[in-house]
Coordinates of C-alpha atoms and ligand atoms in Angstrom, one line a residue:
M1 CA 104.0 82.0 60.9
E2 CA 103.6 84.5 58.1
T3 CA 101.4 87.5 58.0
L4 CA 100.5 89.3 54.8
E5 CA 98.8 92.5 54.3
L6 CA 95.6 91.9 52.5
I7 CA 92.2 93.4 52.0
D8 CA 89.4 91.0 52.7
K9 CA 86.0 92.4 52.2
V10 CA 83.6 91.1 54.7
H11 CA 79.9 91.7 54.6
D12 CA 78.6 92.3 58.1
E13 CA 75.1 91.2 57.3
D14 CA 76.3 87.7 56.6
R15 CA 79.2 87.5 58.9
Q16 CA 79.3 86.3 62.4
G17 CA 82.1 88.0 64.2
E18 CA 84.0 91.3 64.1
P19 CA 86.0 92.3 61.0
F20 CA 89.7 92.6 61.5
A21 CA 91.8 95.7 61.0
P22 CA 94.6 95.3 58.5
I23 CA 98.2 95.2 59.8
A24 CA 101.7 93.8 58.8
I25 CA 103.4 94.3 55.5
E26 CA 105.6 91.7 53.8
P27 CA 108.2 92.5 51.2
N28 CA 106.9 91.7 47.7
I29 CA 108.9 88.6 47.0
Y30 CA 106.2 86.9 44.9
K31 CA 106.0 86.2 41.2
K32 CA 102.2 86.6 40.9
K33 CA 99.5 88.3 42.8
F34 CA 96.2 87.1 44.1
Y35 CA 93.3 89.0 45.6
I36 CA 90.7 87.4 47.8
E37 CA 87.4 88.5 49.1
S38 CA 85.5 86.6 51.8
Y39 CA 81.7 86.5 52.4
G40 CA 79.7 84.5 55.0
C41 CA 80.8 83.1 58.3
A42 CA 84.0 83.0 60.2
M43 CA 84.7 79.6 58.8
N44 CA 85.0 81.0 55.3
F45 CA 87.3 83.6 56.6
A46 CA 89.5 80.9 58.2
D47 CA 89.4 79.0 54.9
S48 CA 90.6 82.0 53.0
E49 CA 93.7 81.9 55.2
I50 CA 94.2 78.2 54.2
V51 CA 93.9 79.2 50.6
A52 CA 96.4 82.1 51.1
S53 CA 98.8 79.5 52.5
I54 CA 98.4 77.1 49.5
L55 CA 98.8 80.0 47.0
S56 CA 101.8 81.4 48.8
N57 CA 103.6 78.0 48.3
E58 CA 102.9 78.4 44.6
G59 CA 104.6 81.8 44.5
F60 CA 101.5 84.0 44.8
G61 CA 101.6 87.1 47.0
A62 CA 98.5 89.0 48.2
T63 CA 97.4 92.3 46.8
K64 CA 94.8 94.8 48.1
N65 CA 94.0 95.9 44.5
F66 CA 92.0 93.4 42.4
E67 CA 92.8 95.3 39.2
E68 CA 96.5 94.3 39.5
A69 CA 95.8 90.7 40.5
D70 CA 96.6 87.7 38.3
L71 CA 94.1 85.7 40.3
V72 CA 90.9 87.1 41.8
L73 CA 89.1 84.7 44.3
V74 CA 85.8 85.2 45.9
N75 CA 85.1 82.9 48.9
T76 CA 81.3 82.8 48.9
C77 CA 78.3 82.1 51.1
S78 CA 74.9 80.6 50.2
I79 CA 73.2 80.9 53.6
R80 CA 70.5 83.4 52.3
E81 CA 69.5 84.6 48.9
K82 CA 70.9 88.0 49.5
A83 CA 74.4 86.7 50.2
E84 CA 74.4 85.0 46.8
A85 CA 73.0 88.1 45.0
T86 CA 75.8 90.3 46.5
V87 CA 78.4 87.9 45.1
R88 CA 76.9 87.7 41.7
K89 CA 77.0 91.4 41.4
R90 CA 80.6 91.4 42.5
L91 CA 81.5 88.7 39.9
T92 CA 80.2 90.9 37.1
E93 CA 82.5 93.7 38.3
F94 CA 85.4 91.2 38.2
K95 CA 84.4 90.1 34.8
K96 CA 85.0 93.6 33.6
A97 CA 88.4 93.8 35.3
K98 CA 89.3 90.6 33.6
Q99 CA 88.6 92.1 30.2
A100 CA 90.9 95.0 31.0
K101 CA 93.8 92.7 32.2
R102 CA 94.9 89.9 30.0
G103 CA 95.5 86.6 31.7
M104 CA 93.6 87.4 34.8
L105 CA 91.8 84.4 36.3
V106 CA 88.6 84.8 38.4
G107 CA 87.7 82.0 40.7
I108 CA 84.8 81.2 43.0
L109 CA 85.4 79.3 46.3
G110 CA 83.2 78.2 49.2
C111 CA 79.5 77.5 49.6
M112 CA 78.2 79.0 46.3
A113 CA 80.8 77.1 44.4
E114 CA 79.6 73.9 46.0
R115 CA 75.9 74.7 45.6
L116 CA 76.0 75.9 41.9
K117 CA 78.9 73.7 40.8
G118 CA 79.9 74.3 37.2
K119 CA 76.9 76.7 36.5
L120 CA 78.7 80.0 37.0
L121 CA 81.5 78.8 34.7
E122 CA 79.7 76.9 32.0
E123 CA 76.3 78.6 31.7
E124 CA 77.0 82.1 32.9
K125 CA 80.7 82.3 32.0
L126 CA 81.3 84.5 35.0
V127 CA 84.4 82.7 36.3
D128 CA 87.3 80.5 35.2
L129 CA 87.6 78.4 38.4
V130 CA 85.1 76.8 40.7
I131 CA 86.5 75.2 43.8
G132 CA 84.4 73.7 46.6
P133 CA 85.3 74.0 50.3
D134 CA 87.0 70.6 50.5
A135 CA 89.0 70.9 47.3
Y136 CA 91.4 73.8 48.0
R137 CA 94.5 71.5 47.9
T138 CA 93.8 71.1 44.2
L139 CA 93.8 74.8 43.5
P140 CA 97.4 74.9 42.0
A141 CA 96.5 72.2 39.5
L142 CA 93.2 73.9 38.7
I143 CA 94.9 77.2 38.1
Q144 CA 97.2 75.4 35.6
D145 CA 94.2 73.9 33.9
A146 CA 92.5 77.3 33.6
E147 CA 95.7 78.9 32.4
S148 CA 95.8 76.4 29.5
G149 CA 92.1 77.2 28.7
Q150 CA 90.6 74.1 30.3
K151 CA 87.8 74.1 32.9
G152 CA 89.0 74.4 36.4
V153 CA 86.3 72.8 38.5
N154 CA 86.5 70.7 41.6
V155 CA 83.5 70.5 44.0
L156 CA 84.1 67.1 45.5
L157 CA 83.2 67.0 49.2
S158 CA 85.3 64.9 51.5
R159 CA 84.7 62.9 54.6
E160 CA 88.3 63.4 55.9
E161 CA 89.6 66.8 54.7
T162 CA 90.3 69.2 57.6
Y163 CA 93.4 71.0 56.3
G164 CA 94.9 70.2 59.7
D165 CA 98.5 70.2 58.4
I166 CA 98.3 73.5 56.5
A167 CA 99.5 76.5 58.5
P168 CA 97.2 79.3 57.6
I169 CA 98.5 82.7 56.6
R170 CA 96.7 85.3 58.7
L171 CA 94.9 87.8 56.6
D172 CA 94.0 91.3 57.7
S173 CA 95.0 90.3 61.2
N174 CA 95.2 92.7 64.2
G175 CA 97.9 90.3 65.6
V176 CA 95.8 89.8 68.8
N177 CA 92.9 87.5 68.0
S178 CA 92.6 84.7 65.4
F179 CA 90.1 82.1 64.3
V180 CA 91.1 78.4 64.5
S181 CA 89.0 75.8 62.6
I182 CA 88.5 72.7 64.7
M183 CA 86.0 70.8 62.5
R184 CA 84.3 71.0 59.2
G185 CA 80.8 70.2 57.8
C186 CA 77.6 69.6 59.7
N187 CA 75.5 66.5 60.3
N188 CA 72.5 68.4 61.8
M189 CA 70.1 68.9 58.9
C190 CA 68.2 71.9 60.2
S191 CA 65.5 72.0 57.6
F192 CA 66.1 75.7 56.6
C193 CA 69.9 75.3 56.2
V194 CA 72.0 74.9 53.2
V195 CA 75.3 74.2 55.1
P196 CA 75.1 70.4 55.3
F197 CA 74.8 70.5 51.4
T198 CA 77.6 72.9 50.8
R199 CA 80.0 71.8 53.5
G200 CA 79.3 68.1 53.7
R201 CA 79.6 65.6 56.6
E202 CA 81.0 66.7 59.9
R203 CA 84.6 65.8 60.7
S204 CA 86.9 66.8 63.6
R205 CA 90.4 68.0 63.1
D206 CA 93.4 66.3 64.8
A207 CA 93.5 67.8 68.4
F208 CA 97.3 68.1 68.3
S209 CA 97.3 70.1 65.1
I210 CA 94.8 72.5 66.8
I211 CA 96.9 72.8 69.9
N212 CA 100.0 73.4 67.8
E213 CA 98.3 76.1 65.8
C214 CA 97.1 77.8 69.0
K215 CA 100.6 77.6 70.6
D216 CA 102.1 79.0 67.5
L217 CA 99.7 81.9 67.6
F218 CA 100.4 82.6 71.2
D219 CA 104.2 82.5 70.6
N220 CA 103.7 85.0 67.8
G221 CA 102.0 87.5 70.2
Y222 CA 98.3 86.5 69.7
R223 CA 96.3 86.6 72.9
E224 CA 92.9 85.2 71.8
V225 CA 91.8 82.2 69.7
T226 CA 88.2 81.5 68.6
L227 CA 87.7 77.8 68.0
L228 CA 85.4 77.4 65.0
G229 CA 82.9 74.8 63.8
Q230 CA 79.2 74.8 62.8
N231 CA 78.5 72.7 65.9
V232 CA 81.6 72.8 68.1
D233 CA 80.1 70.8 71.0
S234 CA 80.0 67.7 68.8
Y235 CA 83.8 67.9 68.3
Y236 CA 85.2 64.4 68.8
W237 CA 88.6 63.1 68.0
V238 CA 90.3 59.8 68.7
D239 CA 94.1 59.4 68.1
E240 CA 95.5 56.7 65.9
Q241 CA 96.4 54.3 68.7
K242 CA 92.8 54.8 69.9
D243 CA 94.0 55.4 73.4
M244 CA 93.0 59.1 73.6
V245 CA 89.6 60.5 73.1
V246 CA 89.2 64.3 72.9
T247 CA 85.8 65.8 73.4
F248 CA 85.0 69.5 73.1
A249 CA 85.3 70.0 76.8
K250 CA 88.7 68.3 76.8
L251 CA 89.9 70.3 73.8
L252 CA 88.8 73.6 75.5
E253 CA 90.9 72.6 78.5
M254 CA 93.9 71.7 76.4
V255 CA 93.8 75.1 74.6
A256 CA 93.1 77.0 77.9
N257 CA 96.2 75.3 79.4
I258 CA 98.5 76.7 76.7
S259 CA 98.8 79.9 78.8
P260 CA 96.5 81.8 81.2
L261 CA 97.3 84.8 79.0
L262 CA 95.6 83.2 76.0
R263 CA 91.9 83.7 75.9
V264 CA 89.7 81.0 74.3
R265 CA 86.4 81.6 72.6
F266 CA 84.3 79.2 70.5
S267 CA 81.5 79.4 68.0
T268 CA 78.9 78.0 67.3
S269 CA 77.2 75.9 70.0
H270 CA 74.1 73.9 69.1
P271 CA 71.8 74.1 72.2
K272 CA 71.1 70.3 72.0
D273 CA 74.8 69.5 72.3
I274 CA 76.4 71.9 74.8
T275 CA 77.1 69.7 77.9
D276 CA 77.5 70.4 81.6
E277 CA 81.0 69.2 81.2
V278 CA 81.7 72.1 78.7
L279 CA 79.9 74.6 81.1
F280 CA 82.0 73.4 84.1
T281 CA 85.2 73.6 82.1
M282 CA 84.3 77.2 81.1
A283 CA 83.7 78.0 84.7
R284 CA 87.0 76.5 85.9
Y285 CA 89.2 78.4 83.5
E286 CA 89.4 82.2 83.8
N287 CA 90.8 82.4 80.3
I288 CA 87.9 80.6 78.7
C289 CA 85.6 83.5 77.8
K290 CA 82.3 83.8 79.5
Y291 CA 80.4 84.0 76.3
I292 CA 78.1 81.5 74.5
H293 CA 76.5 82.0 71.2
L294 CA 73.5 79.7 71.5
P295 CA 71.2 80.2 68.4
V296 CA 67.6 79.6 69.3
Q297 CA 66.2 80.2 65.8
S298 CA 62.6 80.3 67.1
G299 CA 60.8 80.3 70.4
S300 CA 57.9 78.1 69.2
T301 CA 58.2 74.4 69.8
R302 CA 56.1 73.8 66.7
M303 CA 58.5 75.9 64.5
L304 CA 61.5 74.2 66.2
Q305 CA 60.1 70.9 65.2
L306 CA 59.6 71.9 61.6
M307 CA 63.1 73.4 61.6
N308 CA 64.4 70.0 62.9
R309 CA 66.3 71.7 65.7
T310 CA 65.6 68.7 68.0
Y311 CA 64.9 70.8 71.2
T312 CA 61.7 72.4 72.5
R313 CA 61.1 75.9 73.8
E314 CA 61.2 74.6 77.4
W315 CA 64.3 72.6 76.8
Y316 CA 66.1 75.6 75.5
M317 CA 64.9 77.8 78.4
A318 CA 66.3 75.2 80.8
K319 CA 69.6 75.3 79.0
V320 CA 69.7 79.1 79.5
D321 CA 68.9 78.6 83.2
R322 CA 71.7 76.1 83.5
I323 CA 74.3 78.4 81.9
R324 CA 73.2 81.2 84.3
E325 CA 73.4 78.8 87.3
I326 CA 76.9 77.7 86.5
M327 CA 78.2 81.0 85.2
P328 CA 76.1 84.0 86.4
D329 CA 78.4 86.4 84.5
C330 CA 78.2 84.6 81.2
S331 CA 76.8 86.5 78.2
I332 CA 74.5 84.7 75.8
T333 CA 73.8 85.6 72.2
S334 CA 71.6 84.1 69.6
D335 CA 70.6 83.7 65.9
I336 CA 66.9 84.2 65.1
I337 CA 64.8 83.5 62.0
A338 CA 61.6 85.4 61.5
G339 CA 58.8 84.1 59.2
F340 CA 59.8 80.4 58.7
C341 CA 57.2 78.3 56.8
T342 CA 53.7 78.4 58.4
E343 CA 54.8 80.7 61.3
T344 CA 51.7 82.2 63.0
E345 CA 51.5 85.4 65.0
E346 CA 51.4 83.1 68.1
D347 CA 54.6 81.4 67.0
H348 CA 56.1 84.8 66.5
Q349 CA 55.0 85.9 70.0
D350 CA 56.7 82.8 71.3
T351 CA 60.0 84.0 69.7
L352 CA 59.6 87.4 71.2
S353 CA 59.0 86.0 74.6
I354 CA 61.9 83.5 74.5
I355 CA 64.2 86.4 73.5
E356 CA 62.9 88.4 76.5
Y357 CA 63.4 85.3 78.8
S358 CA 66.9 84.6 77.6
K359 CA 67.9 88.3 77.8
Y360 CA 70.4 88.0 75.0
D361 CA 73.2 90.4 75.0
M362 CA 73.1 90.5 71.2
S363 CA 71.6 88.6 68.4
Y364 CA 72.0 88.0 64.6
M365 CA 68.5 88.3 63.2
F366 CA 67.2 87.3 59.8
F367 CA 64.0 86.7 57.9
Y368 CA 63.6 83.3 56.4
S369 CA 65.1 82.8 52.9
E370 CA 64.3 79.6 51.2
R371 CA 67.4 77.8 49.9
P372 CA 67.0 75.3 47.0
G373 CA 67.6 71.7 47.9
T374 CA 67.1 72.1 51.7
L375 CA 64.6 69.9 53.6
A376 CA 62.3 72.9 54.1
A377 CA 62.4 73.8 50.3
R378 CA 61.4 70.3 49.5
R379 CA 58.8 69.7 52.2
F380 CA 57.2 73.1 53.1
T381 CA 55.8 76.1 51.3
D382 CA 57.6 79.4 51.9
D383 CA 54.2 80.9 52.7
I384 CA 54.8 84.0 54.9
P385 CA 54.5 87.2 52.8
L386 CA 57.7 89.2 52.7
E387 CA 56.1 92.2 54.4
V388 CA 55.0 90.0 57.3
K389 CA 58.5 88.5 57.6
K390 CA 60.0 92.0 57.6
R391 CA 57.5 93.3 60.1
R392 CA 58.2 90.4 62.5
L393 CA 61.9 90.8 62.0
N394 CA 61.6 94.5 62.9
E395 CA 59.8 93.6 66.1
I396 CA 62.5 91.2 67.0
V397 CA 65.3 93.7 66.2
K398 CA 63.6 96.4 68.3
L399 CA 63.3 94.0 71.3
Q400 CA 66.9 92.9 70.9
N401 CA 68.1 96.5 70.7
R402 CA 66.3 97.3 74.0
L403 CA 67.8 94.2 75.7
S404 CA 71.3 94.9 74.4
Q405 CA 71.0 98.5 75.7
H406 CA 69.7 97.2 79.0
S407 CA 72.5 94.7 79.3
N408 CA 75.2 97.4 78.6
F409 CA 73.7 99.9 81.0
A410 CA 73.7 97.3 83.7
D411 CA 77.5 97.1 83.3
I412 CA 78.0 100.8 84.3
G413 CA 80.0 100.9 87.5
K414 CA 81.4 97.4 87.0
T415 CA 85.1 96.7 86.2
F416 CA 86.1 94.3 83.4
K417 CA 89.4 92.7 82.3
V418 CA 89.8 93.9 78.8
L419 CA 92.1 92.5 76.1
I420 CA 93.3 95.5 74.0
E421 CA 92.8 94.9 70.3
G422 CA 94.0 98.3 68.9
N423 CA 92.9 101.9 68.5
S424 CA 89.2 102.6 68.7
K425 CA 87.5 103.2 65.4
K426 CA 86.8 106.8 66.3
S427 CA 90.0 108.1 67.9
E428 CA 93.7 107.3 68.1
N429 CA 93.6 108.6 71.6
D430 CA 91.4 105.7 72.7
W431 CA 92.0 101.9 72.9
A432 CA 89.3 99.4 72.0
G433 CA 89.2 95.8 73.3
K434 CA 86.8 93.2 74.5
S435 CA 85.6 91.9 77.8
S436 CA 85.4 88.2 78.5
Q437 CA 81.7 88.6 77.7
N438 CA 82.6 89.7 74.1
K439 CA 81.5 93.3 74.6
V440 CA 83.5 96.1 72.9
V441 CA 85.1 98.4 75.5
V442 CA 86.5 101.8 74.6
F443 CA 88.7 103.8 77.0
P444 CA 91.2 106.6 76.8
K445 CA 94.9 105.7 76.5
A446 CA 95.7 108.5 79.0
S447 CA 99.3 108.1 80.3
Y448 CA 99.2 104.4 80.9
N449 CA 102.0 102.4 79.4
V450 CA 100.0 99.6 77.8
N451 CA 99.7 98.2 74.3
K452 CA 97.8 96.1 71.9
G453 CA 97.6 92.5 73.3
D454 CA 97.8 93.7 76.9
Y455 CA 95.1 93.0 79.5
V456 CA 93.8 96.0 81.5
N457 CA 91.1 96.5 84.1
V458 CA 88.5 99.0 82.9
K459 CA 85.8 100.5 85.0
I460 CA 82.7 101.2 82.9
T461 CA 81.4 104.8 83.2
S462 CA 78.9 104.9 80.4
A463 CA 77.4 102.8 77.6
T464 CA 75.6 102.8 74.3
G465 CA 73.6 99.9 72.8
A466 CA 76.8 98.6 71.1
T467 CA 79.8 99.7 73.2
L468 CA 80.9 100.1 76.8
L469 CA 83.0 103.2 77.7
G470 CA 85.3 103.4 80.7
E471 CA 88.6 104.2 82.2
I472 CA 91.6 102.1 83.2
V473 CA 91.8 101.3 86.9
E474 CA 94.8 99.8 88.7
Ligands
LIG501 N1 75.8 76.3 62.7 C1 75.2 77.5 63.3 C2 74.7 78.5 62.3 C3 75.2 78.6 60.9 S1 74.3 79.6 59.8 C4 74.1 77.0 64.2 O1 73.6 75.9 64.0 O2 73.7 77.7 65.0 C5 74.1 81.1 60.8 C6 72.6 81.5 60.9 O3 72.0 81.8 59.7 C7 71.7 80.4 61.5 O4 71.9 80.2 62.9 C8 70.4 80.9 61.1 O5 69.9 81.8 62.1 C9 70.6 81.7 59.8 N2 70.1 81.0 58.7 C10 70.5 79.8 58.2 N3 69.8 79.4 57.1 C11 68.9 80.5 56.9 C12 67.9 80.7 56.0 N4 67.6 79.8 55.0 N5 67.2 81.8 56.1 C13 67.4 82.7 57.0 N6 68.4 82.6 57.9 C14 69.1 81.4 57.9
LIG502 FE1 72.9 74.7 59.6 FE2 71.8 73.6 61.6 FE3 74.2 72.8 60.8 FE4 73.9 75.2 62.0 S1 73.6 73.2 62.9 S2 75.0 74.7 60.1 S3 71.9 75.8 61.3 S4 72.3 72.5 59.7
LIG503 FE1 77.7 80.8 54.5 FE2 78.8 78.5 54.0 FE3 79.3 79.8 56.2 S1 76.7 79.1 53.5 S2 77.4 80.9 56.6 S3 79.8 80.5 54.2 S4 79.2 77.6 55.9

């Protein structure tokens, strides 16, 4: 496995997951340089690692400095209007850099490429290359086309592509945790969501290629993998002889069995699809992290119906109860949208009360942003005034902050097994790592002979809303 040093800009607002710290330096053996920036979800980040691998086979090495790059790529997100606006601004900066460096190519990858297709190239002349999420294998040919002055566009979606055979090059990795894509696309059609249009149909990756990638990571010192998909619980893979069916529960078990020292996480679970089998598998394996991201979106059954989420408020609450029954120490987090079409104050109160009921340890919270082409954009009016959306979102954020703080304070006095990820952001004298519940734990290095990638037991002595602080105990 290769690791390259690379800067990868990640916008927290639109990203689910923690940004990585840069490590590892490779000698510069490459003919040309590429620079890549990723926006959006962890899946985009994982895709950038596939793209890096494809480019490296073509003689491209990574650079941190876009001004010296021969190829500048932006892996983009369309989930909310703001995500697209940020990228557009960035593209105008790259256009300037291009004018200063002859021969530089600028390309757009990911969901915005898929959504806008040739528009950014033909009408707005912002980029030279447009490549959708299923077309990365054609990147070398498209670069050649663009170098000879032709249009480099491929936004074809596929029903099969999983890049299962491509060994990703880890970007900006801390060498301890890594994302592993297990599926692509989404069949759910939540009415607010652009993902089914930008990522296409759902398909699951060959289970053995997933296991091999995880084993390879473990052999290279990694101690945590996060299995990625828009809806991991609908993972389903049948081998060619049709004598082996792998469900998500089975896959979890296969990855957990690689080593008790390899932690397994996953994201995202759709509440309608997470099964008892998955919950019992999680409970059975100590190394499957006790952490479920279970986006609720809204606490109002009427809203959930308009959102096409296919569960009710009560159904969701019963799922939370079931998780707590099977794994009392499991943390639960959520995604919430404020101000979806026709949302009343009463619907909003239902959202606040379901947050309180679920006692989320953390949530990603957004106000509704209409996306062209989605079911909601075609069927409903985006009728909640921006200031109302913002006020409701504020109330949600305030409540969640209180719950996060409460959850962290309740951990004071408890001891957690922590996987060390590196120095804490604030001090080289402190380690930072995560508990199984995905909480950040910071503690003094003191005189203990431990290192990044080691597990230690940490007793929590104090807490803030975002971090647990403690000390190593034997
Ligand atoms: N597949 C995941 C979520 C992917 S998108 C799931 O189903 O849970 C991440 C989050 O962005 C969503 O959970 C939702 O809360 C938010 N989101 C998606 N579309 C949005 C929109 N149009 N406006 C505001 N937030 C949106
Ligand atoms: Fe979007 Fe729904 Fe699919 Fe998640 S499950 S990606 S919210 S359509
Ligand atoms: Fe954004 Fe596409 Fe992910 S829209 S959230 S980058 S799947």
